CSV table of C-alpha atoms in Angstrom, one decimal:
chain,number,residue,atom,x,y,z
A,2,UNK,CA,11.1,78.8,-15.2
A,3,UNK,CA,10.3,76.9,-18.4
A,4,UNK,CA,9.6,73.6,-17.0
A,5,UNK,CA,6.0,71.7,-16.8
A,6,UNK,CA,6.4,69.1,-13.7
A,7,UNK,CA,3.7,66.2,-14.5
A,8,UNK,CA,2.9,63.4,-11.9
A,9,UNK,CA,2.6,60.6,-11.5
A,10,UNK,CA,5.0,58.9,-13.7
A,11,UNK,CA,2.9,56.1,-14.1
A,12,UNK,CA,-0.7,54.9,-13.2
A,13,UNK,CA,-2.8,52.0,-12.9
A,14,UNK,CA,-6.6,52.4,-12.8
A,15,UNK,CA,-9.2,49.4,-12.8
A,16,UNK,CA,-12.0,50.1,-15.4
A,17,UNK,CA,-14.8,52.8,-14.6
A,18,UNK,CA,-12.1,54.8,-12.6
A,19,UNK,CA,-11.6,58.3,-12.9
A,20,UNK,CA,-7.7,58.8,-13.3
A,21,UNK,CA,-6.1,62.1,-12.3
A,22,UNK,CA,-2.6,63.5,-13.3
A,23,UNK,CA,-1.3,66.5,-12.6
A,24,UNK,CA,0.7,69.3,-14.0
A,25,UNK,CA,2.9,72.4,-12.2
A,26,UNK,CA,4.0,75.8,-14.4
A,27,UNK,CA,6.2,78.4,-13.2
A,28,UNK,CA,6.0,80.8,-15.9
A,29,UNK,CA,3.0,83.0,-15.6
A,30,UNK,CA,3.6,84.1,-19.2
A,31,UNK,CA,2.1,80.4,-20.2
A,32,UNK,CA,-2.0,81.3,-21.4
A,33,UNK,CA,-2.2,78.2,-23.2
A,34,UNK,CA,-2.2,74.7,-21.4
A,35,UNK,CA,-2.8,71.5,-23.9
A,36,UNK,CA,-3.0,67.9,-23.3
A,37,UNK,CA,-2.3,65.3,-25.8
A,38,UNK,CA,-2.8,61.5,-25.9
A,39,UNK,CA,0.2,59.2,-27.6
A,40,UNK,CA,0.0,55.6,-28.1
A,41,UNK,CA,3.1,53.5,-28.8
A,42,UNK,CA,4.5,54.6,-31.9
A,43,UNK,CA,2.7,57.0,-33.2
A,44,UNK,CA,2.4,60.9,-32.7
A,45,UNK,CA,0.9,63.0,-30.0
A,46,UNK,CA,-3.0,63.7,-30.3
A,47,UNK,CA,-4.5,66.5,-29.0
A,48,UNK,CA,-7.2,65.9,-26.0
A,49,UNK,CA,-8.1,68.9,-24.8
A,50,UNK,CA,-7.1,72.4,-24.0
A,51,UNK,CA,-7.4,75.0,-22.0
A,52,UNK,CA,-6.9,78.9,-21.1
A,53,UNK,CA,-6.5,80.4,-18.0
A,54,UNK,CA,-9.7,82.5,-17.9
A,55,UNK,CA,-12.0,79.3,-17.5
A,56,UNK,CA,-11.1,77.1,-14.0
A,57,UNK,CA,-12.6,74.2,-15.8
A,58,UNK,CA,-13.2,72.3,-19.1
A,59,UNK,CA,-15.2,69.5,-20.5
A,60,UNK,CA,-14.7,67.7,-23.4
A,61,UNK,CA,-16.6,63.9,-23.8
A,62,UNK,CA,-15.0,62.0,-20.7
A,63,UNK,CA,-11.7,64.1,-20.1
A,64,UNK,CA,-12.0,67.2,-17.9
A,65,UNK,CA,-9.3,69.9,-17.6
A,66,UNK,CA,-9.2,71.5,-13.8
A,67,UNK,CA,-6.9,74.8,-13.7
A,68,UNK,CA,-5.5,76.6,-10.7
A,69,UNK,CA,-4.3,80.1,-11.6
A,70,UNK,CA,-3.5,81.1,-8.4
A,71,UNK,CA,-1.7,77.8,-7.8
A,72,UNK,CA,-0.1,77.5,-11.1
A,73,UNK,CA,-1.4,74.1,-11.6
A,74,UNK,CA,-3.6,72.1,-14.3
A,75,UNK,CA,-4.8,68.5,-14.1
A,76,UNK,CA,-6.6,66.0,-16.2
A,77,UNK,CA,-9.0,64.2,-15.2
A,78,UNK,CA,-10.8,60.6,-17.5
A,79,UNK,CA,-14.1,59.7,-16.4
A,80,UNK,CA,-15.4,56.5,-16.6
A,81,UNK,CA,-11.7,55.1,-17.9
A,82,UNK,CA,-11.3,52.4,-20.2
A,83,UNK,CA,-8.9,49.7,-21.7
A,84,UNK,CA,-8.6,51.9,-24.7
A,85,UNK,CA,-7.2,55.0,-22.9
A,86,UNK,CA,-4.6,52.7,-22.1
A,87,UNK,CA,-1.8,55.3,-23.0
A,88,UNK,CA,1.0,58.3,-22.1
A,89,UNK,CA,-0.5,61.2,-21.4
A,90,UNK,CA,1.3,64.7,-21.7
A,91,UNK,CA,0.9,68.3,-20.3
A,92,UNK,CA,2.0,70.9,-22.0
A,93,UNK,CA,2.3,75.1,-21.9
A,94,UNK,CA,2.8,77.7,-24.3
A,95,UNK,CA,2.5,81.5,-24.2
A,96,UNK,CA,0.1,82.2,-27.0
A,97,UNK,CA,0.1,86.1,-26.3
A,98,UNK,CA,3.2,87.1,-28.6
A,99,UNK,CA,2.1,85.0,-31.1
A,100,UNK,CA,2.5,80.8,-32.1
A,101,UNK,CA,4.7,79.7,-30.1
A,102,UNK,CA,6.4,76.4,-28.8
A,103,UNK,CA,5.1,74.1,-26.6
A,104,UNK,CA,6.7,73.2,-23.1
A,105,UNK,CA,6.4,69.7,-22.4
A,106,UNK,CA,5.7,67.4,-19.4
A,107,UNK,CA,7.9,64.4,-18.6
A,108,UNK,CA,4.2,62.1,-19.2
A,109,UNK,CA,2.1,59.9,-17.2
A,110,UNK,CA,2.1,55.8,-18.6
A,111,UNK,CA,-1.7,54.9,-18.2
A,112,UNK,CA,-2.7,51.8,-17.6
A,113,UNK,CA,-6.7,50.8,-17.2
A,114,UNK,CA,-7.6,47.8,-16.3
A,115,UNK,CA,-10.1,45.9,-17.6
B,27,UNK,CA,-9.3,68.5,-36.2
B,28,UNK,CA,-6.2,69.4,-38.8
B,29,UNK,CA,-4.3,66.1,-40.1
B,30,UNK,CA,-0.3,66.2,-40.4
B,31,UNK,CA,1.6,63.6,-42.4
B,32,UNK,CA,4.9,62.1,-42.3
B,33,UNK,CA,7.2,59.9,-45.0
B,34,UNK,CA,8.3,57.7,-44.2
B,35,UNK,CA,6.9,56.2,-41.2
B,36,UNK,CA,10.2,53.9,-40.9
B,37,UNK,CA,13.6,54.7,-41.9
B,38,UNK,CA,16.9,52.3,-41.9
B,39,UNK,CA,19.4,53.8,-43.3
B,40,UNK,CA,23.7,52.8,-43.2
B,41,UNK,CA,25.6,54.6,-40.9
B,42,UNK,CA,26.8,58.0,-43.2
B,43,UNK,CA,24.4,58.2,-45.4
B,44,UNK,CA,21.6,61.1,-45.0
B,45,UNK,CA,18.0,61.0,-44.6
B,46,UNK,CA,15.2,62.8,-45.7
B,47,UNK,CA,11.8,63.5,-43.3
B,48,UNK,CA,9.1,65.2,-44.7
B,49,UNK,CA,6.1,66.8,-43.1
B,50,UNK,CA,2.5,68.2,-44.7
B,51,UNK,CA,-0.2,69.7,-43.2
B,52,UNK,CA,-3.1,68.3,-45.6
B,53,UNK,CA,-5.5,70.8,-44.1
B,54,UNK,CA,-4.4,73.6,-43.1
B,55,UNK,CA,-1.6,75.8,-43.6
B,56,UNK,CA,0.7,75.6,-41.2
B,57,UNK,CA,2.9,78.9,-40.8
B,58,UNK,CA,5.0,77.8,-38.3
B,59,UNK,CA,6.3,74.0,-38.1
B,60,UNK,CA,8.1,72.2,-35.1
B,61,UNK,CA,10.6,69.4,-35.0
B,62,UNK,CA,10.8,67.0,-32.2
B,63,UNK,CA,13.0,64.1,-31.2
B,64,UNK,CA,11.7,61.0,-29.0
B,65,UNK,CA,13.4,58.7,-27.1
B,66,UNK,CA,12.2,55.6,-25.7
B,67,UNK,CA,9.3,56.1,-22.9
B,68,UNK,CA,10.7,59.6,-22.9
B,69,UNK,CA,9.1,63.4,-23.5
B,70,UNK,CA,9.4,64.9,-26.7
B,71,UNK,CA,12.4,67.0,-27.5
B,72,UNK,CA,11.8,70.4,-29.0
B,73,UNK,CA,14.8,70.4,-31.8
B,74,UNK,CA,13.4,73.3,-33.9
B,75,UNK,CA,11.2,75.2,-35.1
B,76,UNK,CA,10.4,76.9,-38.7
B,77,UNK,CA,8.5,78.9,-40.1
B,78,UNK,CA,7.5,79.4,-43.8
B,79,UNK,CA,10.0,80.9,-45.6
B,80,UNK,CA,12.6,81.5,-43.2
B,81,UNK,CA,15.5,79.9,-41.5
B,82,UNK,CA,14.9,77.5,-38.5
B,83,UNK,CA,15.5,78.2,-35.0
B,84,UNK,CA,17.2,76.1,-33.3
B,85,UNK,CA,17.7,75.0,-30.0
B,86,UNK,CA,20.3,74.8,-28.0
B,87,UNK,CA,22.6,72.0,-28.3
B,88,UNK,CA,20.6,70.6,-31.4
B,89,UNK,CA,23.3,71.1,-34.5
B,90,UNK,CA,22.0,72.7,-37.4
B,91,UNK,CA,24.4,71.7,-39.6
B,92,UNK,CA,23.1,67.9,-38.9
B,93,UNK,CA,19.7,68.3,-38.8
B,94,UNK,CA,18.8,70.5,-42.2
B,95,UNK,CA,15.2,72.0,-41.5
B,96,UNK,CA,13.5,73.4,-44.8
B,97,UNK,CA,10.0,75.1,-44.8
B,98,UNK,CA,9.5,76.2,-48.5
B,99,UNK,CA,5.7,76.2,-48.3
B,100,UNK,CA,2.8,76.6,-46.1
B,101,UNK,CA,1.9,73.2,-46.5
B,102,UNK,CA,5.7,70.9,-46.4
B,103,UNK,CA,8.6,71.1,-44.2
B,104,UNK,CA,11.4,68.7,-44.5
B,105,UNK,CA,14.2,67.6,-42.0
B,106,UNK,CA,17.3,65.8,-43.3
B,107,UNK,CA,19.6,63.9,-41.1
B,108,UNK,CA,23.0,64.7,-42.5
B,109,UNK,CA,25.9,61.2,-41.9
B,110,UNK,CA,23.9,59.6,-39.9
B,111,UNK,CA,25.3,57.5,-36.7
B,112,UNK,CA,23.9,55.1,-35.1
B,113,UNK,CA,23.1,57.8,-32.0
B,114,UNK,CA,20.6,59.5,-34.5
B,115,UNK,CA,18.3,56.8,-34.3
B,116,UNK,CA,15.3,57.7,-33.1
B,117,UNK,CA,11.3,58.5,-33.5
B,118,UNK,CA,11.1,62.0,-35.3
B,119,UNK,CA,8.0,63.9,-34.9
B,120,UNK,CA,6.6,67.2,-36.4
B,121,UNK,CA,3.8,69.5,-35.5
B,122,UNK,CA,2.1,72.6,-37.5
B,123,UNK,CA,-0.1,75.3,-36.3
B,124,UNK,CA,-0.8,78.6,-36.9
B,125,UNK,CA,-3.3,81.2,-38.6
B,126,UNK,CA,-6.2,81.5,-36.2
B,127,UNK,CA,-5.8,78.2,-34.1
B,128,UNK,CA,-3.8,77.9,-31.0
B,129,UNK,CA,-3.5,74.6,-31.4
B,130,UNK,CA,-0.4,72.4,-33.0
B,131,UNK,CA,-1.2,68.8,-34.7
B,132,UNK,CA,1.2,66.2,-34.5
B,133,UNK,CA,2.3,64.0,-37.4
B,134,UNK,CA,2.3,60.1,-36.6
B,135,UNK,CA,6.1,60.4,-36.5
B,136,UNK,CA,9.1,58.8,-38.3
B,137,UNK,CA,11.2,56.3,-37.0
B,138,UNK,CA,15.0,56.3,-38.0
B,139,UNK,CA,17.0,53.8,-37.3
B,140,UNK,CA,20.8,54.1,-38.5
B,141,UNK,CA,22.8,50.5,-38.4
């Protein structure tokens, strides 16, 4: 009930691609859906987020895609680069009762190309 | 967006001894703080969470008496790693958030290794 199932595990895009990864909830009390960026050694950076009263966000070159009805998110990273070379992570909280913790996916290795 | 810091960045420490991790938010007060472990291309392991002035919640199967959470201010939370083994080793990593933001900010992690 509290997982966050990510896929793929791993991904290799050539530059200029637009790679996806996905991300399945079962716990409809999650309103708040983050993803964060890490690079080798150092801590998780928050991409982009979103709530489940908008189907779709935009930030820069990363899009969020959600599926209420499905119970599924995605990110998508247009235009890829070397640089975004990194693991990836969904996540899921329930904001409603107040700050809470984050539910984690297992992560996506990114790997673009150059 | 908010900055979180961590100190050290690195740790080695002799097997028994105890180790101090501390965590600020430097702009922002963070009401409630979280305390993850990471292993190796692995997810980040909720250990606990805090919030300012209270005890810390633990999770389950996370021992409370090894891992010493503290949250004295709005601004510094601080995990010590009681006799340290070698298993202990690790990348720490803590988060803040609260107030008006939904959001949680990551420090750029500690990481522990115990000979």
């Amino acid at each position: 009930q509290q997982q966050v199932k990510q896929s793929p595990q791993s991904l290799i895009v050539q530059k200029g691609g637009i790679p996806i990864i996905n991300c399945a909830y079962e716990n409809t009390a999650f309103d708040y859906f983050p993803w964060y960026q890490q690079f080798p050694g150092k801590g998780p950076a928050l991409l982009i987020a979103i709530r489940p009263d908008v189907s779709e966000k935009k930030e820069g070159r990363f899009t969020i895609s959600f599926n209420k009805s499905a119970k599924q998110f995605s990110l998508h990273i247009m235009d890829s680069q070397p640089g975004d070379s990194a693991t990836y992570f969904c996540a899921a909280s329930n904001l409603g009762s107040g700050f809470q913790k984050l539910v984690f996916g297992t992560g996506t290795r990114l790997l673009v190309s150059p | 967006g908010a900055v979180v810091s961590q100190h050290p960045s690195r740790v080695i420490c002799k097997s028994g001894t105890s180790v101090k991790i501390e965590c600020r938010s430097l702009d922002f007060q963070a009401t409630t703080m979280f305390w993850y472990r990471q292993f190796p291309k692995k997810s980040l392991m909720l250990m606990a969470t805090s919030n300012e002035g209270s005890k810390a919640t633990y999770e389950q199967g996370v021992e409370k008496d090894k891992f010493l959470i503290n949250h004295a201010s709005l601004t510094l939370s601080t995990l010590t790693v009681t006799s340290a083994h070698p298993e202990d080793s690790s990348f720490y990593i803590c988060s803040g958030g609260g107030g008006s933001s939904d959001t949680q900010y990551f420090g750029p992690g500690t990481r522990l290794t115990v000979l």
